[in-house]
Structures are given as structure tokens and as C-alpha cells.
Amino acid sequence: MLAEADLELIHALQLQPRASWAELGRTLDVDAVTAARRFGRLADRGEAWVGVSPGPRLFEQLCVAFAEIDCTAGAAAGVAATLGGHPHAVTIERSADTHRILATVATADVAAMAYYTLDVLSSVPGIAAVRTRIVTHMFTEGGSWQIDALDSAQRARLLPPSERANSDQARGGHEITAHDRLLLRELYQDGRASYQALARASDTTAHSVRRRLERLTRLGLLRFRCDFARPLGGWPVAVTFWATAPVKELSAIGHALVRLPEVRNCAAVTGDHNLVVQASLHSVSDVLRLETRLTDTHGGLIVTERTMTLRHDKLLGRMLDPSGRSVGVVPPDVWREPGCAVG
């Protein structure tokens, strides 16, 4: 299990993933060398890492879906391993139904989503059926989920300036370029990579890289994130609720649910249910408590199905072992044509 000091460092990095070790050390009341050494130890063991995730504005440019994949008997592990190599299957979860996989899929547009789910997935050995629920609105996603290890004063010191100001001030239809994709590929590997290292990898200058990343984050297209082996940090339970809400109340309910500390994903979707809620919890008994809270607070909300995740094989491009440790990275590249080999 992760120590309390490790969780405090992880929370600090969730607030400011690219803060200097000196700044992080001051917040945690340790010196910079200690903070850097502690995170280096966590990273070497795959117990914590810094990467990137889509910003809220990027979801407006992509097609995202939850794909429920039924596998033939005994094939789920092999299918999960195959999908792990797909840059469009950004997250892969195996549920308590041992023959079913839930994959979070992202593509550049609906046409690419159709090709991936109808053609690419159908050709994977061991897949018997695929049900695709297209996200019509993402209320939040995993990049904003945080633990609660720091006190309010410590959190205030690390709150990014963009969040102290109006986070909605930077709107617009800016597109991700081919150069941006090179940067993202490096940042999925190491979200704390120096501007100099990123400049070398993308054949540009450190100043240009810094300016570009600041613009992408300001526009809401990119978000840095710190994640960790959740089972080792006290969050061993992940659950997905499929729910139905009155259409006129759906937006209000969705925005209310994302404020709950347990919720890591919440989206309006197509299909039999119009809302999906994913949560990280401390215990199995918390599943019923959370479901009761959801339905008691929102009288129009009906939870019709709940599925526990027994194992995350992949989390936003990070390949995980059974304990949730990072063992590799397959950088998501949603702009790549589905079915093309990862280069």
C-alpha cells in the first residue's frame, strides 16, 4: 500500500503536475530533492506517473464511445491484450461478468468510430458481440478526478492560475496539429518531460514547445494529470452505473454528479440508458451507498445496471498489471486511421 506521504505527493501533482520540485516540496514541507526522489521511486515501481489527458474542449472535436464487448468463453484476457495495442481503445476494463470488456474508445470522427467498432473490432479473434454507446456530452473525465490527501491551505498553494481565473475564457475551435501529436506522444510517456527534451523529440525549440503547451491547456484541449496504482492507494473498487434520467433534467443531473468526489467519469450516451457514471471507491460496500445517494438526491434518476470492474488492463494509454501498476504505455492517437499499425 502507498504511504500517506506518497498520497500527499500524488495529490499535489494532481493539482500541479508540472510544478517544480521546489514548489512541491514547499507545499509538503520537504526539500526539493526529497520530493523528486520520492516521486522517482514511485515512478520506477510503476505506482504513480504523470501524463496527459484530453481537455474539456477536445471532446467537442472527437467522437468518444463506451464499447461493451462480449467475448467467447476464455477469450477475455487475450482480447484485452489485443485491444491494449490499439491507440483508439484508450481505457480497457474487465468486469465481474468474466466474458465482458468495457472499452473507452476515441476517434477523430463518427466515420472512424464506425470503422473501428464495426470492422476493426469484429475482426479481433474472441470477440462475439459489440454494443457501442456514443457519448453525446462528456460532463467530466478521469483527468479531473483527485484524491483528498492535502488540506485546503496546501491545495490553495498549488491551484493553477488558469483555475483561479475564469477557466471558460479561452474558447474556440483550435485543432490539434501533426506537431501537437508528436508532443502528445512524448507527454503520454512522461508528462513532466522538460521543454528541452520535448523540443529535441519534435525538432523545434524549447520556447516554442512551452508556448504551444500553454496555449493548448489554455484552450482546454490538453490537461496534464497525475495518476497512480489505485488499488495500492486505497481505491481498489471501480464501478460503472448505467442510468436513465429525464431528458430535460439530464444536463443538470450530469453537472451535479461530477461534483461528487467519487465520480471520475460522467457522460450522456446513446442507447437504452442515457447516462453513464463511473466512480472509484474504497470498498465494495460503497457501491450501494453511492447508488443510494445518487437516486435519493436526484429523484428522476434510475440506475438500471451497475457493473464492477475487476481489473483495469489499460487506463488512458497506460498498460497496468493486476495491482494497477504501470507496466507500459500505448500512447492514444485518436487521429490515426483505425486499424493502422502503431509506429
PDB file of N, CA and C in Angstrom, residues 80-150:
ATOM      1  N   ALA A  80      -8.390  -8.501 -24.360  1.00  0.00           N
ATOM      2  CA  ALA A  80      -7.906  -7.310 -23.659  1.00  0.00           C
ATOM      3  C   ALA A  80      -6.463  -7.002 -24.056  1.00  0.00           C
ATOM      4  N   ALA A  81      -5.645  -8.046 -24.193  1.00  0.00           N
ATOM      5  CA  ALA A  81      -4.247  -7.841 -24.594  1.00  0.00           C
ATOM      6  C   ALA A  81      -4.165  -7.278 -26.007  1.00  0.00           C
ATOM      7  N   THR A  82      -5.011  -7.772 -26.908  1.00  0.00           N
ATOM      8  CA  THR A  82      -5.019  -7.260 -28.278  1.00  0.00           C
ATOM      9  C   THR A  82      -5.461  -5.811 -28.321  1.00  0.00           C
ATOM     10  N   LEU A  83      -6.547  -5.505 -27.628  1.00  0.00           N
ATOM     11  CA  LEU A  83      -7.048  -4.135 -27.614  1.00  0.00           C
ATOM     12  C   LEU A  83      -6.059  -3.184 -26.944  1.00  0.00           C
ATOM     13  N   GLY A  84      -5.259  -3.719 -26.040  1.00  0.00           N
ATOM     14  CA  GLY A  84      -4.264  -2.885 -25.388  1.00  0.00           C
ATOM     15  C   GLY A  84      -3.302  -2.244 -26.369  1.00  0.00           C
ATOM     16  N   GLY A  85      -3.080  -2.874 -27.504  1.00  0.00           N
ATOM     17  CA  GLY A  85      -2.195  -2.320 -28.517  1.00  0.00           C
ATOM     18  C   GLY A  85      -2.871  -1.349 -29.460  1.00  0.00           C
ATOM     19  N   HIS A  86      -4.181  -1.160 -29.311  1.00  0.00           N
ATOM     20  CA  HIS A  86      -4.913  -0.238 -30.175  1.00  0.00           C
ATOM     21  C   HIS A  86      -4.873   1.173 -29.601  1.00  0.00           C
ATOM     22  N   PRO A  87      -4.392   2.159 -30.347  1.00  0.00           N
ATOM     23  CA  PRO A  87      -4.341   3.526 -29.817  1.00  0.00           C
ATOM     24  C   PRO A  87      -5.706   4.165 -29.628  1.00  0.00           C
ATOM     25  N   HIS A  88      -6.769   3.576 -30.217  1.00  0.00           N
ATOM     26  CA  HIS A  88      -8.111   4.145 -30.075  1.00  0.00           C
ATOM     27  C   HIS A  88      -8.844   3.602 -28.852  1.00  0.00           C
ATOM     28  N   ALA A  89      -8.441   2.439 -28.360  1.00  0.00           N
ATOM     29  CA  ALA A  89      -9.021   1.885 -27.137  1.00  0.00           C
ATOM     30  C   ALA A  89      -8.217   2.439 -25.974  1.00  0.00           C
ATOM     31  N   VAL A  90      -8.629   3.589 -25.462  1.00  0.00           N
ATOM     32  CA  VAL A  90      -7.779   4.313 -24.518  1.00  0.00           C
ATOM     33  C   VAL A  90      -7.846   3.726 -23.109  1.00  0.00           C
ATOM     34  N   THR A  91      -8.987   3.140 -22.752  1.00  0.00           N
ATOM     35  CA  THR A  91      -9.131   2.504 -21.443  1.00  0.00           C
ATOM     36  C   THR A  91      -9.836   1.168 -21.623  1.00  0.00           C
ATOM     37  N   ILE A  92      -9.339   0.135 -20.933  1.00  0.00           N
ATOM     38  CA  ILE A  92      -9.896  -1.218 -21.051  1.00  0.00           C
ATOM     39  C   ILE A  92     -10.138  -1.754 -19.655  1.00  0.00           C
ATOM     40  N   GLU A  93     -11.383  -2.164 -19.395  1.00  0.00           N
ATOM     41  CA  GLU A  93     -11.770  -2.683 -18.086  1.00  0.00           C
ATOM     42  C   GLU A  93     -12.414  -4.049 -18.262  1.00  0.00           C
ATOM     43  N   ARG A  94     -12.020  -4.984 -17.397  1.00  0.00           N
ATOM     44  CA  ARG A  94     -12.686  -6.287 -17.375  1.00  0.00           C
ATOM     45  C   ARG A  94     -13.601  -6.344 -16.165  1.00  0.00           C
ATOM     46  N   SER A  95     -14.843  -6.727 -16.392  1.00  0.00           N
ATOM     47  CA  SER A  95     -15.874  -6.625 -15.368  1.00  0.00           C
ATOM     48  C   SER A  95     -16.066  -7.941 -14.633  1.00  0.00           C
ATOM     49  N   ALA A  96     -16.969  -7.895 -13.636  1.00  0.00           N
ATOM     50  CA  ALA A  96     -17.296  -9.085 -12.864  1.00  0.00           C
ATOM     51  C   ALA A  96     -17.950 -10.150 -13.731  1.00  0.00           C
ATOM     52  N   ASP A  97     -18.560  -9.722 -14.840  1.00  0.00           N
ATOM     53  CA  ASP A  97     -19.000 -10.671 -15.861  1.00  0.00           C
ATOM     54  C   ASP A  97     -17.746 -11.047 -16.644  1.00  0.00           C
ATOM     55  N   THR A  98     -17.197 -12.215 -16.380  1.00  0.00           N
ATOM     56  CA  THR A  98     -15.846 -12.549 -16.833  1.00  0.00           C
ATOM     57  C   THR A  98     -15.685 -12.593 -18.347  1.00  0.00           C
ATOM     58  N   HIS A  99     -16.788 -12.582 -19.096  1.00  0.00           N
ATOM     59  CA  HIS A  99     -16.682 -12.631 -20.557  1.00  0.00           C
ATOM     60  C   HIS A  99     -16.909 -11.266 -21.187  1.00  0.00           C
ATOM     61  N   ARG A 100     -16.956 -10.203 -20.381  1.00  0.00           N
ATOM     62  CA  ARG A 100     -17.269  -8.883 -20.925  1.00  0.00           C
ATOM     63  C   ARG A 100     -16.151  -7.891 -20.638  1.00  0.00           C
ATOM     64  N   ILE A 101     -15.887  -7.053 -21.625  1.00  0.00           N
ATOM     65  CA  ILE A 101     -14.898  -5.981 -21.530  1.00  0.00           C
ATOM     66  C   ILE A 101     -15.602  -4.667 -21.819  1.00  0.00           C
ATOM     67  N   LEU A 102     -15.261  -3.640 -21.049  1.00  0.00           N
ATOM     68  CA  LEU A 102     -15.737  -2.288 -21.325  1.00  0.00           C
ATOM     69  C   LEU A 102     -14.544  -1.469 -21.795  1.00  0.00           C
ATOM     70  N   ALA A 103     -14.621  -0.985 -23.022  1.00  0.00           N
ATOM     71  CA  ALA A 103     -13.536  -0.181 -23.585  1.00  0.00           C
ATOM     72  C   ALA A 103     -14.023   1.238 -23.827  1.00  0.00           C
ATOM     73  N   THR A 104     -13.240   2.201 -23.388  1.00  0.00           N
ATOM     74  CA  THR A 104     -13.497   3.594 -23.741  1.00  0.00           C
ATOM     75  C   THR A 104     -12.731   3.872 -25.024  1.00  0.00           C
ATOM     76  N   VAL A 105     -13.464   4.249 -26.061  1.00  0.00           N
ATOM     77  CA  VAL A 105     -12.895   4.386 -27.404  1.00  0.00           C
ATOM     78  C   VAL A 105     -12.999   5.837 -27.845  1.00  0.00           C
ATOM     79  N   ALA A 106     -11.966   6.335 -28.502  1.00  0.00           N
ATOM     80  CA  ALA A 106     -11.988   7.691 -29.034  1.00  0.00           C
ATOM     81  C   ALA A 106     -11.429   7.684 -30.454  1.00  0.00           C
ATOM     82  N   THR A 107     -12.113   8.386 -31.349  1.00  0.00           N
ATOM     83  CA  THR A 107     -11.670   8.508 -32.741  1.00  0.00           C
ATOM     84  C   THR A 107     -11.840   9.958 -33.187  1.00  0.00           C
ATOM     85  N   ALA A 108     -11.324  10.244 -34.371  1.00  0.00           N
ATOM     86  CA  ALA A 108     -11.367  11.622 -34.863  1.00  0.00           C
ATOM     87  C   ALA A 108     -12.777  12.056 -35.231  1.00  0.00           C
ATOM     88  N   ASP A 109     -13.621  11.122 -35.685  1.00  0.00           N
ATOM     89  CA  ASP A 109     -14.976  11.482 -36.097  1.00  0.00           C
ATOM     90  C   ASP A 109     -15.860  10.237 -36.083  1.00  0.00           C
ATOM     91  N   VAL A 110     -17.127  10.420 -36.434  1.00  0.00           N
ATOM     92  CA  VAL A 110     -18.088   9.318 -36.400  1.00  0.00           C
ATOM     93  C   VAL A 110     -17.726   8.239 -37.409  1.00  0.00           C
ATOM     94  N   ALA A 111     -17.255   8.647 -38.597  1.00  0.00           N
ATOM     95  CA  ALA A 111     -16.887   7.666 -39.615  1.00  0.00           C
ATOM     96  C   ALA A 111     -15.786   6.738 -39.116  1.00  0.00           C
ATOM     97  N   ALA A 112     -14.789   7.310 -38.439  1.00  0.00           N
ATOM     98  CA  ALA A 112     -13.705   6.493 -37.904  1.00  0.00           C
ATOM     99  C   ALA A 112     -14.210   5.595 -36.779  1.00  0.00           C
ATOM    100  N   MET A 113     -15.146   6.096 -35.968  1.00  0.00           N
ATOM    101  CA  MET A 113     -15.732   5.281 -34.906  1.00  0.00           C
ATOM    102  C   MET A 113     -16.490   4.092 -35.516  1.00  0.00           C
ATOM    103  N   ALA A 114     -17.245   4.349 -36.582  1.00  0.00           N
ATOM    104  CA  ALA A 114     -17.978   3.279 -37.247  1.00  0.00           C
ATOM    105  C   ALA A 114     -17.015   2.212 -37.769  1.00  0.00           C
ATOM    106  N   TYR A 115     -15.926   2.644 -38.393  1.00  0.00           N
ATOM    107  CA  TYR A 115     -14.973   1.683 -38.932  1.00  0.00           C
ATOM    108  C   TYR A 115     -14.305   0.872 -37.810  1.00  0.00           C
ATOM    109  N   TYR A 116     -13.950   1.558 -36.728  1.00  0.00           N
ATOM    110  CA  TYR A 116     -13.270   0.841 -35.638  1.00  0.00           C
ATOM    111  C   TYR A 116     -14.190  -0.168 -34.963  1.00  0.00           C
ATOM    112  N   THR A 117     -15.404   0.251 -34.630  1.00  0.00           N
ATOM    113  CA  THR A 117     -16.297  -0.634 -33.870  1.00  0.00           C
ATOM    114  C   THR A 117     -16.960  -1.693 -34.746  1.00  0.00           C
ATOM    115  N   LEU A 118     -17.256  -1.359 -35.999  1.00  0.00           N
ATOM    116  CA  LEU A 118     -17.951  -2.306 -36.872  1.00  0.00           C
ATOM    117  C   LEU A 118     -17.008  -3.233 -37.629  1.00  0.00           C
ATOM    118  N   ASP A 119     -15.825  -2.742 -37.966  1.00  0.00           N
ATOM    119  CA  ASP A 119     -14.919  -3.524 -38.812  1.00  0.00           C
ATOM    120  C   ASP A 119     -13.685  -4.020 -38.066  1.00  0.00           C
ATOM    121  N   VAL A 120     -12.975  -3.095 -37.395  1.00  0.00           N
ATOM    122  CA  VAL A 120     -11.741  -3.498 -36.713  1.00  0.00           C
ATOM    123  C   VAL A 120     -12.045  -4.459 -35.565  1.00  0.00           C
ATOM    124  N   LEU A 121     -12.980  -4.083 -34.694  1.00  0.00           N
ATOM    125  CA  LEU A 121     -13.272  -4.944 -33.542  1.00  0.00           C
ATOM    126  C   LEU A 121     -13.867  -6.285 -33.962  1.00  0.00           C
ATOM    127  N   SER A 122     -14.683  -6.289 -35.005  1.00  0.00           N
ATOM    128  CA  SER A 122     -15.307  -7.552 -35.421  1.00  0.00           C
ATOM    129  C   SER A 122     -14.294  -8.554 -35.952  1.00  0.00           C
ATOM    130  N   SER A 123     -13.107  -8.064 -36.323  1.00  0.00           N
ATOM    131  CA  SER A 123     -12.073  -8.964 -36.846  1.00  0.00           C
ATOM    132  C   SER A 123     -11.136  -9.487 -35.770  1.00  0.00           C
ATOM    133  N   VAL A 124     -11.313  -9.035 -34.511  1.00  0.00           N
ATOM    134  CA  VAL A 124     -10.446  -9.489 -33.422  1.00  0.00           C
ATOM    135  C   VAL A 124     -10.906 -10.868 -32.954  1.00  0.00           C
ATOM    136  N   PRO A 125     -10.035 -11.865 -32.987  1.00  0.00           N
ATOM    137  CA  PRO A 125     -10.423 -13.205 -32.529  1.00  0.00           C
ATOM    138  C   PRO A 125     -10.901 -13.183 -31.081  1.00  0.00           C
ATOM    139  N   GLY A 126     -12.013 -13.848 -30.811  1.00  0.00           N
ATOM    140  CA  GLY A 126     -12.526 -13.938 -29.454  1.00  0.00           C
ATOM    141  C   GLY A 126     -13.648 -12.965 -29.148  1.00  0.00           C
ATOM    142  N   ILE A 127     -13.880 -11.976 -30.023  1.00  0.00           N
ATOM    143  CA  ILE A 127     -14.975 -11.038 -29.804  1.00  0.00           C
ATOM    144  C   ILE A 127     -16.247 -11.607 -30.431  1.00  0.00           C
ATOM    145  N   ALA A 128     -17.289 -11.715 -29.606  1.00  0.00           N
ATOM    146  CA  ALA A 128     -18.559 -12.272 -30.084  1.00  0.00           C
ATOM    147  C   ALA A 128     -19.570 -11.188 -30.433  1.00  0.00           C
ATOM    148  N   ALA A 129     -19.554 -10.077 -29.712  1.00  0.00           N
ATOM    149  CA  ALA A 129     -20.521  -9.002 -29.966  1.00  0.00           C
ATOM    150  C   ALA A 129     -19.994  -7.697 -29.390  1.00  0.00           C
ATOM    151  N   VAL A 130     -20.397  -6.590 -29.996  1.00  0.00           N
ATOM    152  CA  VAL A 130     -20.002  -5.255 -29.544  1.00  0.00           C
ATOM    153  C   VAL A 130     -21.240  -4.367 -29.510  1.00  0.00           C
ATOM    154  N   ARG A 131     -21.468  -3.706 -28.381  1.00  0.00           N
ATOM    155  CA  ARG A 131     -22.522  -2.709 -28.258  1.00  0.00           C
ATOM    156  C   ARG A 131     -21.852  -1.367 -27.988  1.00  0.00           C
ATOM    157  N   THR A 132     -22.093  -0.432 -28.875  1.00  0.00           N
ATOM    158  CA  THR A 132     -21.403   0.859 -28.809  1.00  0.00           C
ATOM    159  C   THR A 132     -22.356   1.954 -28.359  1.00  0.00           C
ATOM    160  N   ARG A 133     -21.984   2.656 -27.304  1.00  0.00           N
ATOM    161  CA  ARG A 133     -22.779   3.771 -26.795  1.00  0.00           C
ATOM    162  C   ARG A 133     -21.975   5.055 -27.028  1.00  0.00           C
ATOM    163  N   ILE A 134     -22.440   5.855 -27.960  1.00  0.00           N
ATOM    164  CA  ILE A 134     -21.739   7.086 -28.316  1.00  0.00           C
ATOM    165  C   ILE A 134     -21.971   8.151 -27.238  1.00  0.00           C
ATOM    166  N   VAL A 135     -20.908   8.817 -26.855  1.00  0.00           N
ATOM    167  CA  VAL A 135     -21.017   9.919 -25.890  1.00  0.00           C
ATOM    168  C   VAL A 135     -21.549  11.151 -26.609  1.00  0.00           C
ATOM    169  N   THR A 136     -22.681  11.668 -26.151  1.00  0.00           N
ATOM    170  CA  THR A 136     -23.237  12.891 -26.725  1.00  0.00           C
ATOM    171  C   THR A 136     -22.803  14.128 -25.956  1.00  0.00           C
ATOM    172  N   HIS A 137     -22.404  13.947 -24.701  1.00  0.00           N
ATOM    173  CA  HIS A 137     -21.821  15.045 -23.934  1.00  0.00           C
ATOM    174  C   HIS A 137     -21.016  14.460 -22.781  1.00  0.00           C
ATOM    175  N   MET A 138     -19.772  14.905 -22.663  1.00  0.00           N
ATOM    176  CA  MET A 138     -18.917  14.468 -21.567  1.00  0.00           C
ATOM    177  C   MET A 138     -18.952  15.528 -20.477  1.00  0.00           C
ATOM    178  N   PHE A 139     -19.568  15.179 -19.347  1.00  0.00           N
ATOM    179  CA  PHE A 139     -19.637  16.141 -18.251  1.00  0.00           C
ATOM    180  C   PHE A 139     -18.291  16.270 -17.560  1.00  0.00           C
ATOM    181  N   THR A 140     -17.570  15.175 -17.465  1.00  0.00           N
ATOM    182  CA  THR A 140     -16.212  15.212 -16.931  1.00  0.00           C
ATOM    183  C   THR A 140     -15.528  13.937 -17.354  1.00  0.00           C
ATOM    184  N   GLU A 141     -14.239  13.865 -17.112  1.00  0.00           N
ATOM    185  CA  GLU A 141     -13.486  12.645 -17.416  1.00  0.00           C
ATOM    186  C   GLU A 141     -12.378  12.482 -16.397  1.00  0.00           C
ATOM    187  N   GLY A 142     -11.655  11.362 -16.514  1.00  0.00           N
ATOM    188  CA  GLY A 142     -10.725  10.972 -15.466  1.00  0.00           C
ATOM    189  C   GLY A 142      -9.635  11.963 -15.133  1.00  0.00           C
ATOM    190  N   GLY A 143      -9.303  12.852 -16.058  1.00  0.00           N
ATOM    191  CA  GLY A 143      -8.222  13.788 -15.794  1.00  0.00           C
ATOM    192  C   GLY A 143      -8.511  14.769 -14.679  1.00  0.00           C
ATOM    193  N   SER A 144      -9.781  14.943 -14.323  1.00  0.00           N
ATOM    194  CA  SER A 144     -10.113  15.889 -13.260  1.00  0.00           C
ATOM    195  C   SER A 144     -10.329  15.215 -11.913  1.00  0.00           C
ATOM    196  N   TRP A 145     -10.318  13.874 -11.888  1.00  0.00           N
ATOM    197  CA  TRP A 145     -10.547  13.156 -10.629  1.00  0.00           C
ATOM    198  C   TRP A 145      -9.324  13.277  -9.738  1.00  0.00           C
ATOM    199  N   GLN A 146      -9.547  13.544  -8.438  1.00  0.00           N
ATOM    200  CA  GLN A 146      -8.444  13.729  -7.493  1.00  0.00           C
ATOM    201  C   GLN A 146      -8.726  12.999  -6.196  1.00  0.00           C
ATOM    202  N   ILE A 147      -7.650  12.631  -5.518  1.00  0.00           N
ATOM    203  CA  ILE A 147      -7.772  12.091  -4.176  1.00  0.00           C
ATOM    204  C   ILE A 147      -7.855  13.263  -3.201  1.00  0.00           C
ATOM    205  N   ASP A 148      -7.909  12.979  -1.915  1.00  0.00           N
ATOM    206  CA  ASP A 148      -8.092  14.036  -0.912  1.00  0.00           C
ATOM    207  C   ASP A 148      -7.066  13.852   0.196  1.00  0.00           C
ATOM    208  N   ALA A 149      -5.798  14.132  -0.143  1.00  0.00           N
ATOM    209  CA  ALA A 149      -4.726  13.911   0.814  1.00  0.00           C
ATOM    210  C   ALA A 149      -4.167  15.209   1.389  1.00  0.00           C
ATOM    211  N   LEU A 150      -4.413  16.346   0.727  1.00  0.00           N
ATOM    212  CA  LEU A 150      -3.887  17.630   1.193  1.00  0.00           C
ATOM    213  C   LEU A 150      -4.981  18.444   1.875  1.00  0.00           C
TER     214      LEU A 150
END
